[in-house]
Tab-separated table of C-alpha atoms in Angstrom:
chain	number	residue	atom	x	y	z
K	7	MET	CA	-82.689	114.569	95.502
K	8	SER	CA	-83.039	118.359	95.732
K	9	ALA	CA	-85.626	120.274	93.737
K	10	LEU	CA	-82.974	121.897	91.534
K	11	ARG	CA	-81.355	118.552	90.778
K	12	ARG	CA	-84.732	117.234	89.651
K	13	VAL	CA	-84.938	120.050	87.110
K	14	LEU	CA	-81.368	119.564	85.905
K	15	ALA	CA	-82.054	115.839	85.518
K	16	ALA	CA	-84.842	116.626	83.038
K	17	PRO	CA	-83.150	118.898	80.442
K	18	TRP	CA	-85.403	117.836	77.570
K	19	LEU	CA	-88.498	118.687	79.578
K	20	TRP	CA	-87.015	122.116	80.297
K	21	LEU	CA	-86.124	122.769	76.667
K	22	ALA	CA	-89.447	121.425	75.375
K	23	LEU	CA	-91.478	123.714	77.648
K	24	ALA	CA	-89.312	126.718	76.787
K	25	GLY	CA	-89.610	125.967	73.060
K	26	LEU	CA	-93.382	125.591	73.355
K	27	GLN	CA	-93.650	128.950	75.140
K	28	LEU	CA	-91.517	130.677	72.495
K	29	ALA	CA	-93.526	129.119	69.654
K	30	LEU	CA	-96.836	130.148	71.216
K	31	ALA	CA	-95.556	133.668	71.882
K	32	ALA	CA	-94.432	134.034	68.269
K	33	GLY	CA	-97.729	132.717	66.958
K	34	VAL	CA	-99.856	134.956	69.171
K	35	ALA	CA	-97.738	138.024	68.404
K	36	ALA	CA	-97.734	137.541	64.621
K	37	PRO	CA	-101.195	139.114	63.959
K	38	LEU	CA	-100.421	142.042	66.285
K	39	ARG	CA	-97.077	142.573	64.575
K	40	ALA	CA	-98.755	142.650	61.170
K	41	VAL	CA	-101.369	145.172	62.316
K	42	LEU	CA	-98.723	147.418	63.873
K	43	ARG	CA	-96.573	147.254	60.751
K	44	ALA	CA	-99.525	148.248	58.583
K	45	ALA	CA	-100.523	151.065	60.952
K	46	MET	CA	-97.014	152.488	61.182
K	47	GLY	CA	-96.555	152.405	57.403
K	48	PRO	CA	-93.396	154.289	56.422
K	49	PHE	CA	-92.896	155.808	59.893
K	50	THR	CA	-90.146	154.729	62.277
K	51	ILE	CA	-89.347	155.290	65.945
K	52	GLY	CA	-85.999	156.940	66.597
K	53	ASP	CA	-85.134	155.205	69.881
K	54	GLU	CA	-86.751	153.318	72.720
K	55	THR	CA	-87.493	156.489	74.705
K	56	GLN	CA	-89.956	157.448	71.955
K	57	LEU	CA	-91.763	154.112	71.961
K	58	LEU	CA	-94.609	154.664	74.437
K	59	GLY	CA	-95.897	157.905	72.901
K	60	PRO	CA	-96.507	156.489	69.401
K	61	LEU	CA	-97.877	153.291	70.909
K	62	PHE	CA	-100.488	155.130	72.999
K	63	GLU	CA	-101.347	157.288	70.001
K	64	LEU	CA	-101.904	154.206	67.861
K	65	LEU	CA	-104.084	152.637	70.540
K	66	ALA	CA	-106.144	155.815	70.859
K	67	HIS	CA	-106.669	156.489	67.151
K	68	ASN	CA	-106.463	153.084	65.494
K	69	PRO	CA	-109.172	150.618	66.590
K	70	ALA	CA	-107.528	147.782	64.683
K	71	VAL	CA	-104.390	148.010	66.825
K	72	SER	CA	-106.417	148.054	70.052
K	73	ALA	CA	-108.476	145.074	68.899
K	74	ALA	CA	-105.360	143.119	67.885
K	75	LEU	CA	-103.692	143.847	71.228
K	76	LEU	CA	-106.742	142.761	73.213
K	77	ALA	CA	-107.114	139.649	71.082
K	78	SER	CA	-103.459	138.716	71.617
K	79	LEU	CA	-103.810	139.127	75.383
K	80	ALA	CA	-107.034	137.107	75.433
K	81	VAL	CA	-105.561	134.290	73.349
K	82	SER	CA	-102.422	134.204	75.514
K	83	GLY	CA	-104.490	133.945	78.682
K	84	ALA	CA	-106.761	131.268	77.236
K	85	LEU	CA	-103.825	129.172	76.030
K	86	GLY	CA	-102.207	129.433	79.452
K	87	LEU	CA	-105.383	128.309	81.211
K	88	LEU	CA	-105.792	125.366	78.826
K	89	LEU	CA	-102.211	124.166	78.471
K	90	ALA	CA	-101.109	124.395	82.107
K	91	PRO	CA	-103.596	121.731	83.329
K	92	LEU	CA	-102.935	119.607	80.250
K	93	LEU	CA	-99.156	119.565	80.763
K	94	ALA	CA	-99.137	119.478	84.577
K	95	GLY	CA	-99.350	115.682	84.813
K	96	ALA	CA	-96.391	115.168	82.477
K	97	VAL	CA	-94.295	117.777	84.289
K	98	VAL	CA	-94.947	116.356	87.760
K	99	SER	CA	-94.378	112.758	86.696
K	100	ARG	CA	-91.069	113.591	84.985
K	101	LEU	CA	-89.777	115.699	87.859
K	102	ALA	CA	-90.600	112.853	90.234
K	103	GLY	CA	-88.205	110.558	88.356
K	104	PRO	CA	-87.312	109.035	84.983
K	105	CYS	CA	-90.454	108.645	82.906
K	106	SER	CA	-90.941	107.733	79.261
K	107	PRO	CA	-92.637	110.218	76.911
K	108	GLY	CA	-95.500	107.774	76.450
K	109	GLU	CA	-96.098	107.538	80.183
K	110	GLN	CA	-95.940	111.316	80.501
K	111	ALA	CA	-98.535	111.671	77.742
K	112	ARG	CA	-100.779	109.096	79.425
K	113	VAL	CA	-100.594	110.848	82.799
K	114	SER	CA	-101.330	114.206	81.169
K	115	LEU	CA	-104.438	112.938	79.395
K	116	VAL	CA	-105.770	110.992	82.374
K	117	GLN	CA	-105.142	113.698	84.965
K	118	SER	CA	-105.925	116.813	82.918
K	119	PRO	CA	-109.550	117.094	84.189
K	120	ALA	CA	-108.358	116.913	87.812
K	121	MET	CA	-105.578	119.415	87.076
K	122	LEU	CA	-108.174	121.803	85.647
K	123	VAL	CA	-110.395	121.466	88.729
K	124	ILE	CA	-107.414	122.192	90.978
K	125	ALA	CA	-106.690	125.301	88.901
K	126	ILE	CA	-110.278	126.437	89.488
K	127	TYR	CA	-109.858	125.881	93.228
K	128	GLY	CA	-106.709	127.992	92.978
K	129	LEU	CA	-108.653	130.823	91.344
K	130	ILE	CA	-111.205	130.696	94.170
K	131	LEU	CA	-108.406	130.895	96.745
K	132	ARG	CA	-106.878	133.837	94.891
K	133	GLY	CA	-110.231	135.615	94.991
K	134	LEU	CA	-110.595	135.094	98.741
K	135	LEU	CA	-107.054	136.282	99.416
K	136	ALA	CA	-107.614	139.297	97.147
K	137	LEU	CA	-110.522	140.318	99.381
K	138	ILE	CA	-108.257	140.066	102.428
K	139	ALA	CA	-105.595	142.121	100.662
K	140	ALA	CA	-108.185	144.768	99.774
K	141	ALA	CA	-109.236	144.948	103.427
K	142	LEU	CA	-105.618	145.423	104.477
K	143	GLY	CA	-105.348	148.174	101.874
K	144	THR	CA	-107.759	150.255	103.924
K	145	LEU	CA	-105.051	150.354	106.593
K	146	HIS	CA	-101.998	150.925	104.393
K	147	ILE	CA	-101.190	150.449	100.718
K	148	GLY	CA	-97.945	148.696	101.640
K	149	LEU	CA	-99.873	146.004	103.510
K	150	GLU	CA	-102.078	145.437	100.485
K	151	LEU	CA	-99.141	145.080	98.097
K	152	ALA	CA	-97.344	142.709	100.464
K	153	ALA	CA	-100.502	140.639	100.869
K	154	ILE	CA	-101.018	140.439	97.102
K	155	ALA	CA	-97.438	139.322	96.473
K	156	GLY	CA	-97.553	136.778	99.273
K	157	SER	CA	-100.927	135.407	98.232
K	158	LEU	CA	-99.828	134.911	94.632
K	159	GLY	CA	-96.889	132.832	95.805
K	160	LEU	CA	-99.094	130.913	98.237
K	161	CYS	CA	-101.709	130.064	95.611
K	162	ALA	CA	-99.089	128.822	93.159
K	163	LEU	CA	-97.555	126.608	95.861
K	164	VAL	CA	-100.907	125.147	96.946
K	165	VAL	CA	-101.844	124.326	93.340
K	166	ASP	CA	-98.444	122.665	92.819
K	167	LEU	CA	-98.800	120.623	96.032
K	168	ALA	CA	-102.324	119.490	95.188
K	169	ARG	CA	-101.307	118.441	91.677
K	170	ALA	CA	-98.272	116.577	92.984
K	171	ARG	CA	-100.474	114.685	95.487
K	172	VAL	CA	-102.899	113.689	92.732
K	173	VAL	CA	-100.222	112.449	90.318
K	174	LEU	CA	-97.832	110.850	92.798
K	175	ASP	CA	-100.081	109.694	95.661
K	176	GLY	CA	-103.341	109.087	93.818
K	177	ALA	CA	-105.263	111.743	95.752
K	178	ARG	CA	-108.719	112.656	94.465
K	179	GLY	CA	-108.205	115.775	92.389
K	180	PHE	CA	-111.897	116.600	92.124
K	181	HIS	CA	-112.478	116.574	95.877
K	182	PRO	CA	-111.996	119.935	97.652
K	183	ARG	CA	-110.409	118.083	100.570
K	184	THR	CA	-107.318	117.411	98.457
K	185	PHE	CA	-106.882	121.119	97.867
K	186	ILE	CA	-107.582	121.972	101.526
K	187	ARG	CA	-104.965	119.439	102.646
K	188	ALA	CA	-102.475	121.108	100.320
K	189	VAL	CA	-103.218	124.428	102.031
K	190	ALA	CA	-102.625	122.812	105.428
K	191	GLU	CA	-99.259	121.409	104.279
K	192	VAL	CA	-97.804	124.848	103.590
K	193	SER	CA	-95.040	125.818	106.002
K	194	PRO	CA	-93.255	129.201	106.154
K	195	GLY	CA	-90.058	127.735	104.708
K	196	LEU	CA	-91.838	125.963	101.878
K	197	TRP	CA	-93.881	129.073	101.098
K	198	LEU	CA	-90.738	131.236	101.053
K	199	ARG	CA	-88.883	128.937	98.649
K	200	SER	CA	-91.796	128.719	96.242
K	201	THR	CA	-92.561	132.441	96.414
K	202	LEU	CA	-88.937	133.393	95.736
K	203	LEU	CA	-88.965	131.199	92.624
K	204	SER	CA	-92.248	132.766	91.512
K	205	ALA	CA	-90.683	136.190	92.052
K	206	ALA	CA	-87.719	135.097	89.938
K	207	GLN	CA	-90.146	134.225	87.133
K	208	TRP	CA	-91.762	137.655	87.399
K	209	GLY	CA	-88.305	139.246	87.326
K	210	VAL	CA	-87.419	137.341	84.164
K	211	THR	CA	-90.669	138.514	82.555
K	212	LEU	CA	-89.764	142.100	83.412
K	213	GLY	CA	-86.318	141.523	81.942
K	214	ILE	CA	-87.881	140.301	78.700
K	215	LEU	CA	-89.978	143.463	78.459
K	216	LEU	CA	-86.954	145.685	79.111
K	217	ALA	CA	-84.863	143.805	76.558
K	218	ALA	CA	-87.643	144.136	73.978
K	219	VAL	CA	-87.856	147.900	74.510
K	220	HIS	CA	-84.183	148.787	74.887
K	221	GLY	CA	-83.029	146.301	72.259
K	222	MET	CA	-85.490	147.338	69.569
K	223	GLY	CA	-83.866	146.942	66.180
K	224	THR	CA	-80.682	145.331	67.531
K	225	ALA	CA	-79.335	141.914	66.644
K	226	TRP	CA	-78.756	140.820	70.231
K	227	ALA	CA	-82.231	141.512	71.635
K	228	PRO	CA	-84.060	138.478	70.142
K	229	TRP	CA	-81.377	136.117	71.434
K	230	LEU	CA	-81.396	137.681	74.887
K	231	ILE	CA	-85.184	137.417	75.000
K	232	ARG	CA	-85.044	133.743	73.993
K	233	GLY	CA	-82.402	133.073	76.634
K	234	LEU	CA	-84.485	134.788	79.300
K	235	ALA	CA	-87.525	132.764	78.247
K	236	VAL	CA	-85.556	129.536	78.742
K	237	LEU	CA	-84.393	130.797	82.144
K	238	GLY	CA	-87.969	131.660	83.119
K	239	ALA	CA	-89.141	128.158	82.178
K	240	GLY	CA	-86.392	126.767	84.393
K	241	PHE	CA	-87.557	128.815	87.377
K	242	GLY	CA	-91.114	127.602	86.780
K	243	LEU	CA	-89.997	123.961	86.755
K	244	TRP	CA	-87.883	124.569	89.854
K	245	ARG	CA	-90.948	125.885	91.686
K	246	ILE	CA	-92.971	122.800	90.745
K	247	ALA	CA	-90.039	120.587	91.719
K	248	VAL	CA	-90.157	122.099	95.217
K	249	ALA	CA	-93.699	120.729	95.588
K	250	VAL	CA	-92.673	117.365	94.092
K	251	GLU	CA	-89.738	117.107	96.481
K	252	HIS	CA	-91.980	117.900	99.443
K	253	THR	CA	-94.512	115.276	98.337
K	254	ARG	CA	-91.829	112.613	97.853
K	255	ARG	CA	-90.590	112.925	101.468
Protein backbone atom coordinates (compact mmCIF):
# COMPACT_ATOMS: atom_id res chain seq x y z
CA MET A 1 0.00 0.00 0.00
CA SER A 2 1.41 3.41 -0.98
CA ALA A 3 1.73 6.25 1.49
CA LEU A 4 -1.01 8.27 -0.21
CA ARG A 5 -3.40 5.33 -0.18
CA ARG A 6 -2.84 4.98 3.56
CA VAL A 7 -3.99 8.57 4.02
CA LEU A 8 -7.00 8.17 1.74
CA ALA A 9 -7.96 5.01 3.64
CA ALA A 10 -8.22 7.04 6.86
CA PRO A 11 -10.58 9.93 5.93
CA TRP A 12 -11.95 10.37 9.45
CA LEU A 13 -8.45 10.73 10.85
CA TRP A 14 -7.74 13.39 8.23
CA LEU A 15 -10.93 15.31 8.94
CA ALA A 16 -10.54 15.00 12.72
CA LEU A 17 -7.01 16.43 12.67
CA ALA A 18 -8.04 19.25 10.33
CA GLY A 19 -11.06 20.07 12.51
CA LEU A 20 -8.90 20.07 15.64
CA GLN A 21 -6.41 22.45 14.01
CA LEU A 22 -9.20 24.81 12.91
CA ALA A 23 -10.81 24.75 16.36
CA LEU A 24 -7.50 25.48 18.09
CA ALA A 25 -6.70 28.27 15.63
CA ALA A 26 -10.08 29.89 16.23
CA GLY A 27 -9.71 29.61 19.99
CA VAL A 28 -6.19 31.03 20.06
CA ALA A 29 -7.11 33.87 17.69
CA ALA A 30 -10.26 34.92 19.57
CA PRO A 31 -8.49 37.04 22.27
CA LEU A 32 -6.26 38.69 19.66
CA ARG A 33 -9.27 39.44 17.49
CA ALA A 34 -11.06 41.06 20.42
CA VAL A 35 -8.06 43.22 21.30
CA LEU A 36 -7.63 44.34 17.69
CA ARG A 37 -11.32 45.15 17.37
CA ALA A 38 -11.19 47.27 20.52
CA ALA A 39 -7.99 49.03 19.39
CA MET A 40 -9.31 49.81 15.92
CA GLY A 41 -12.59 51.16 17.29
CA PRO A 42 -14.56 52.88 14.53
CA PHE A 43 -11.65 52.84 12.05
CA THR A 44 -11.52 50.58 9.00
CA ILE A 45 -8.88 49.55 6.49
CA GLY A 46 -9.71 50.39 2.89
CA ASP A 47 -8.03 47.41 1.20
CA GLU A 48 -5.41 44.77 1.83
CA THR A 49 -2.56 46.97 0.56
CA GLN A 50 -3.17 49.22 3.58
CA LEU A 51 -3.10 46.40 6.11
CA LEU A 52 0.56 46.28 7.18
CA GLY A 53 0.91 49.99 7.96
CA PRO A 54 -1.94 50.15 10.51
CA LEU A 55 -0.87 46.81 11.95
CA PHE A 56 2.70 47.98 12.60
CA GLU A 57 1.36 51.23 14.02
CA LEU A 58 -0.88 49.34 16.42
CA LEU A 59 2.00 47.12 17.49
CA ALA A 60 4.23 50.14 18.08
CA HIS A 61 1.74 52.28 20.01
CA ASN A 62 -0.62 49.80 21.65
CA PRO A 63 1.04 47.45 24.17
CA ALA A 64 -2.14 45.42 24.54
CA VAL A 65 -2.06 44.40 20.88
CA SER A 66 1.62 43.42 21.08
CA ALA A 67 0.99 41.41 24.24
CA ALA A 68 -2.03 39.65 22.71
CA LEU A 69 -0.06 38.79 19.57
CA LEU A 70 2.87 37.39 21.54
CA ALA A 71 0.52 35.44 23.79
CA SER A 72 -1.28 33.93 20.78
CA LEU A 73 2.03 32.87 19.22
CA ALA A 74 3.25 31.40 22.51
CA VAL A 75 0.03 29.47 23.11
CA SER A 76 0.04 28.16 19.53
CA GLY A 77 3.61 26.93 19.88
CA ALA A 78 2.95 25.34 23.27
CA LEU A 79 -0.16 23.54 22.02
CA GLY A 80 1.77 22.24 19.02
CA LEU A 81 4.57 20.91 21.21
CA LEU A 82 2.09 19.21 23.56
CA LEU A 83 -0.45 17.83 21.10
CA ALA A 84 1.92 16.47 18.45
CA PRO A 85 3.50 13.86 20.79
CA LEU A 86 0.11 13.06 22.30
CA LEU A 87 -1.52 12.36 18.93
CA ALA A 88 1.48 10.78 17.19
CA GLY A 89 0.75 7.25 18.44
CA ALA A 90 -2.84 7.34 17.20
CA VAL A 91 -1.82 8.75 13.81
CA VAL A 92 0.91 6.17 13.21
CA SER A 93 -1.22 3.24 14.33
CA ARG A 94 -4.14 4.27 12.10
CA LEU A 95 -1.97 4.90 9.06
CA ALA A 96 -0.41 1.47 9.54
CA GLY A 97 -3.82 -0.17 9.11
CA PRO A 98 -7.41 -0.34 10.38
CA CYS A 99 -7.48 0.51 14.07
CA SER A 100 -10.37 1.17 16.42
CA PRO A 101 -10.65 4.57 18.14
CA GLY A 102 -10.15 2.87 21.50
CA GLU A 103 -6.91 1.26 20.36
CA GLN A 104 -5.71 4.56 18.92
CA ALA A 105 -6.42 6.28 22.23
CA ARG A 106 -4.57 3.55 24.13
CA VAL A 107 -1.50 3.79 21.89
CA SER A 108 -1.49 7.58 22.21
CA LEU A 109 -1.58 7.50 26.01
CA VAL A 110 0.98 4.72 26.36
CA GLN A 111 3.45 6.09 23.81
CA SER A 112 3.09 9.83 24.44
CA PRO A 113 6.13 10.02 26.79
CA ALA A 114 8.33 8.29 24.20
CA MET A 115 6.93 10.52 21.44
CA LEU A 116 7.84 13.57 23.52
CA VAL A 117 11.40 12.32 24.07
CA ILE A 118 11.78 11.74 20.33
CA ALA A 119 10.59 15.30 19.72
CA ILE A 120 13.30 16.54 22.09
CA TYR A 121 15.90 14.51 20.20
CA GLY A 122 14.58 16.15 17.04
CA LEU A 123 15.10 19.60 18.53
CA ILE A 124 18.69 18.69 19.40
CA LEU A 125 19.29 17.51 15.83
CA ARG A 126 17.79 20.74 14.50
CA GLY A 127 20.16 22.73 16.70
CA LEU A 128 23.20 20.82 15.45
CA LEU A 129 22.16 21.21 11.82
CA ALA A 130 21.48 24.91 12.39
CA LEU A 131 25.10 25.32 13.48
CA ILE A 132 26.24 23.61 10.27
CA ALA A 133 23.96 25.86 8.23
CA ALA A 134 25.37 28.93 9.97
CA ALA A 135 28.90 27.79 9.12
CA LEU A 136 27.92 27.37 5.48
CA GLY A 137 26.45 30.86 5.60
CA THR A 138 29.95 32.25 6.03
CA LEU A 139 30.64 30.96 2.52
CA HIS A 140 27.40 31.97 0.80
CA ILE A 141 23.91 32.89 1.95
CA GLY A 142 22.42 30.53 -0.63
CA LEU A 143 24.21 27.58 0.95
CA GLU A 144 22.83 28.52 4.35
CA LEU A 145 19.25 28.78 3.10
CA ALA A 146 19.52 25.47 1.26
CA ALA A 147 20.98 23.81 4.34
CA ILE A 148 18.20 25.17 6.56
CA ALA A 149 15.47 23.96 4.21
CA GLY A 150 17.07 20.56 3.81
CA SER A 151 17.68 20.13 7.52
CA LEU A 152 14.08 20.96 8.40
CA GLY A 153 12.87 18.25 6.06
CA LEU A 154 15.47 15.81 7.38
CA CYS A 155 14.55 16.39 11.02
CA ALA A 156 10.85 15.90 10.34
CA LEU A 157 11.57 12.64 8.51
CA VAL A 158 13.84 11.29 11.26
CA VAL A 159 11.25 12.07 13.95
CA ASP A 160 8.55 10.35 11.86
CA LEU A 161 10.75 7.27 11.32
CA ALA A 162 11.66 7.00 15.00
CA ARG A 163 8.03 7.30 16.08
CA ALA A 164 6.93 4.72 13.53
CA ARG A 165 9.59 2.28 14.80
CA VAL A 166 8.43 2.75 18.39
CA VAL A 167 4.73 2.24 17.65
CA LEU A 168 4.98 -0.48 15.01
CA ASP A 169 8.16 -2.39 15.94
CA GLY A 170 8.28 -1.82 19.69
CA ALA A 171 11.58 0.07 19.58
CA ARG A 172 12.67 1.83 22.77
CA GLY A 173 11.58 5.43 22.33
CA PHE A 174 13.59 6.73 25.27
CA HIS A 175 16.88 5.30 24.05
CA PRO A 176 18.96 7.61 21.80
CA ARG A 177 19.92 4.58 19.71
CA THR A 178 16.39 4.42 18.31
CA PHE A 179 16.70 7.98 17.07
CA ILE A 180 20.22 7.40 15.71
CA ARG A 181 19.02 4.33 13.80
CA ALA A 182 16.28 6.47 12.27
CA VAL A 183 18.95 8.91 11.09
CA ALA A 184 20.90 6.03 9.54
CA GLU A 185 17.78 4.79 7.69
CA VAL A 186 17.39 8.02 5.73
CA SER A 187 18.09 7.62 2.02
CA PRO A 188 18.17 10.42 -0.58
CA GLY A 189 14.90 9.27 -2.13
CA LEU A 190 13.12 8.98 1.19
CA TRP A 191 14.44 12.37 2.29
CA LEU A 192 13.31 13.98 -0.98
CA ARG A 193 9.76 12.61 -0.71
CA SER A 194 9.35 13.71 2.88
CA THR A 195 10.92 17.13 2.29
CA LEU A 196 8.68 17.82 -0.71
CA LEU A 197 5.62 17.05 1.41
CA SER A 198 6.93 19.31 4.17
CA ALA A 199 7.45 22.03 1.56
CA ALA A 200 3.87 21.51 0.40
CA GLN A 201 2.70 22.11 3.97
CA TRP A 202 4.72 25.33 4.14
CA GLY A 203 3.23 26.39 0.80
CA VAL A 204 -0.28 25.79 2.09
CA THR A 205 0.50 27.89 5.18
CA LEU A 206 1.68 30.71 2.92
CA GLY A 207 -1.51 30.34 0.90
CA ILE A 208 -3.58 30.69 4.06
CA LEU A 209 -1.78 33.92 4.94
CA LEU A 210 -2.29 35.32 1.44
CA ALA A 211 -5.96 34.36 1.44
CA ALA A 212 -6.43 36.02 4.84
CA VAL A 213 -4.87 39.26 3.61
CA HIS A 214 -6.30 39.48 0.10
CA GLY A 215 -9.69 38.11 1.11
CA MET A 216 -10.23 40.41 4.07
CA GLY A 217 -13.92 41.19 4.39
CA THR A 218 -14.99 38.80 1.61
CA ALA A 219 -17.36 35.87 1.95
CA TRP A 220 -15.11 33.39 0.17
CA ALA A 221 -11.93 33.89 2.21
CA PRO A 222 -12.96 31.94 5.35
CA TRP A 223 -14.02 28.95 3.25
CA LEU A 224 -10.83 29.02 1.21
CA ILE A 225 -8.77 29.19 4.40
CA ARG A 226 -10.65 26.23 5.88
CA GLY A 227 -10.15 24.26 2.67
CA LEU A 228 -6.44 25.02 2.66
CA ALA A 229 -6.19 23.96 6.30
CA VAL A 230 -7.74 20.59 5.43
CA LEU A 231 -5.31 20.25 2.52
CA GLY A 232 -2.37 21.09 4.78
CA ALA A 233 -3.44 18.41 7.27
CA GLY A 234 -3.54 15.94 4.40
CA PHE A 235 0.03 16.77 3.37
CA GLY A 236 1.14 16.33 6.99
CA LEU A 237 -0.48 12.89 7.19
CA TRP A 238 1.02 11.97 3.82
CA ARG A 239 4.49 12.82 5.14
CA ILE A 240 3.99 10.62 8.21
CA ALA A 241 2.58 7.87 6.00
CA VAL A 242 5.85 7.88 4.03
CA ALA A 243 7.68 6.92 7.24
CA VAL A 244 5.01 4.32 8.11
CA GLU A 245 5.27 2.78 4.65
CA HIS A 246 9.05 2.61 4.92
CA THR A 247 8.82 0.97 8.34
CA ARG A 248 6.26 -1.60 7.15
CA ARG A 249 8.56 -2.89 4.37
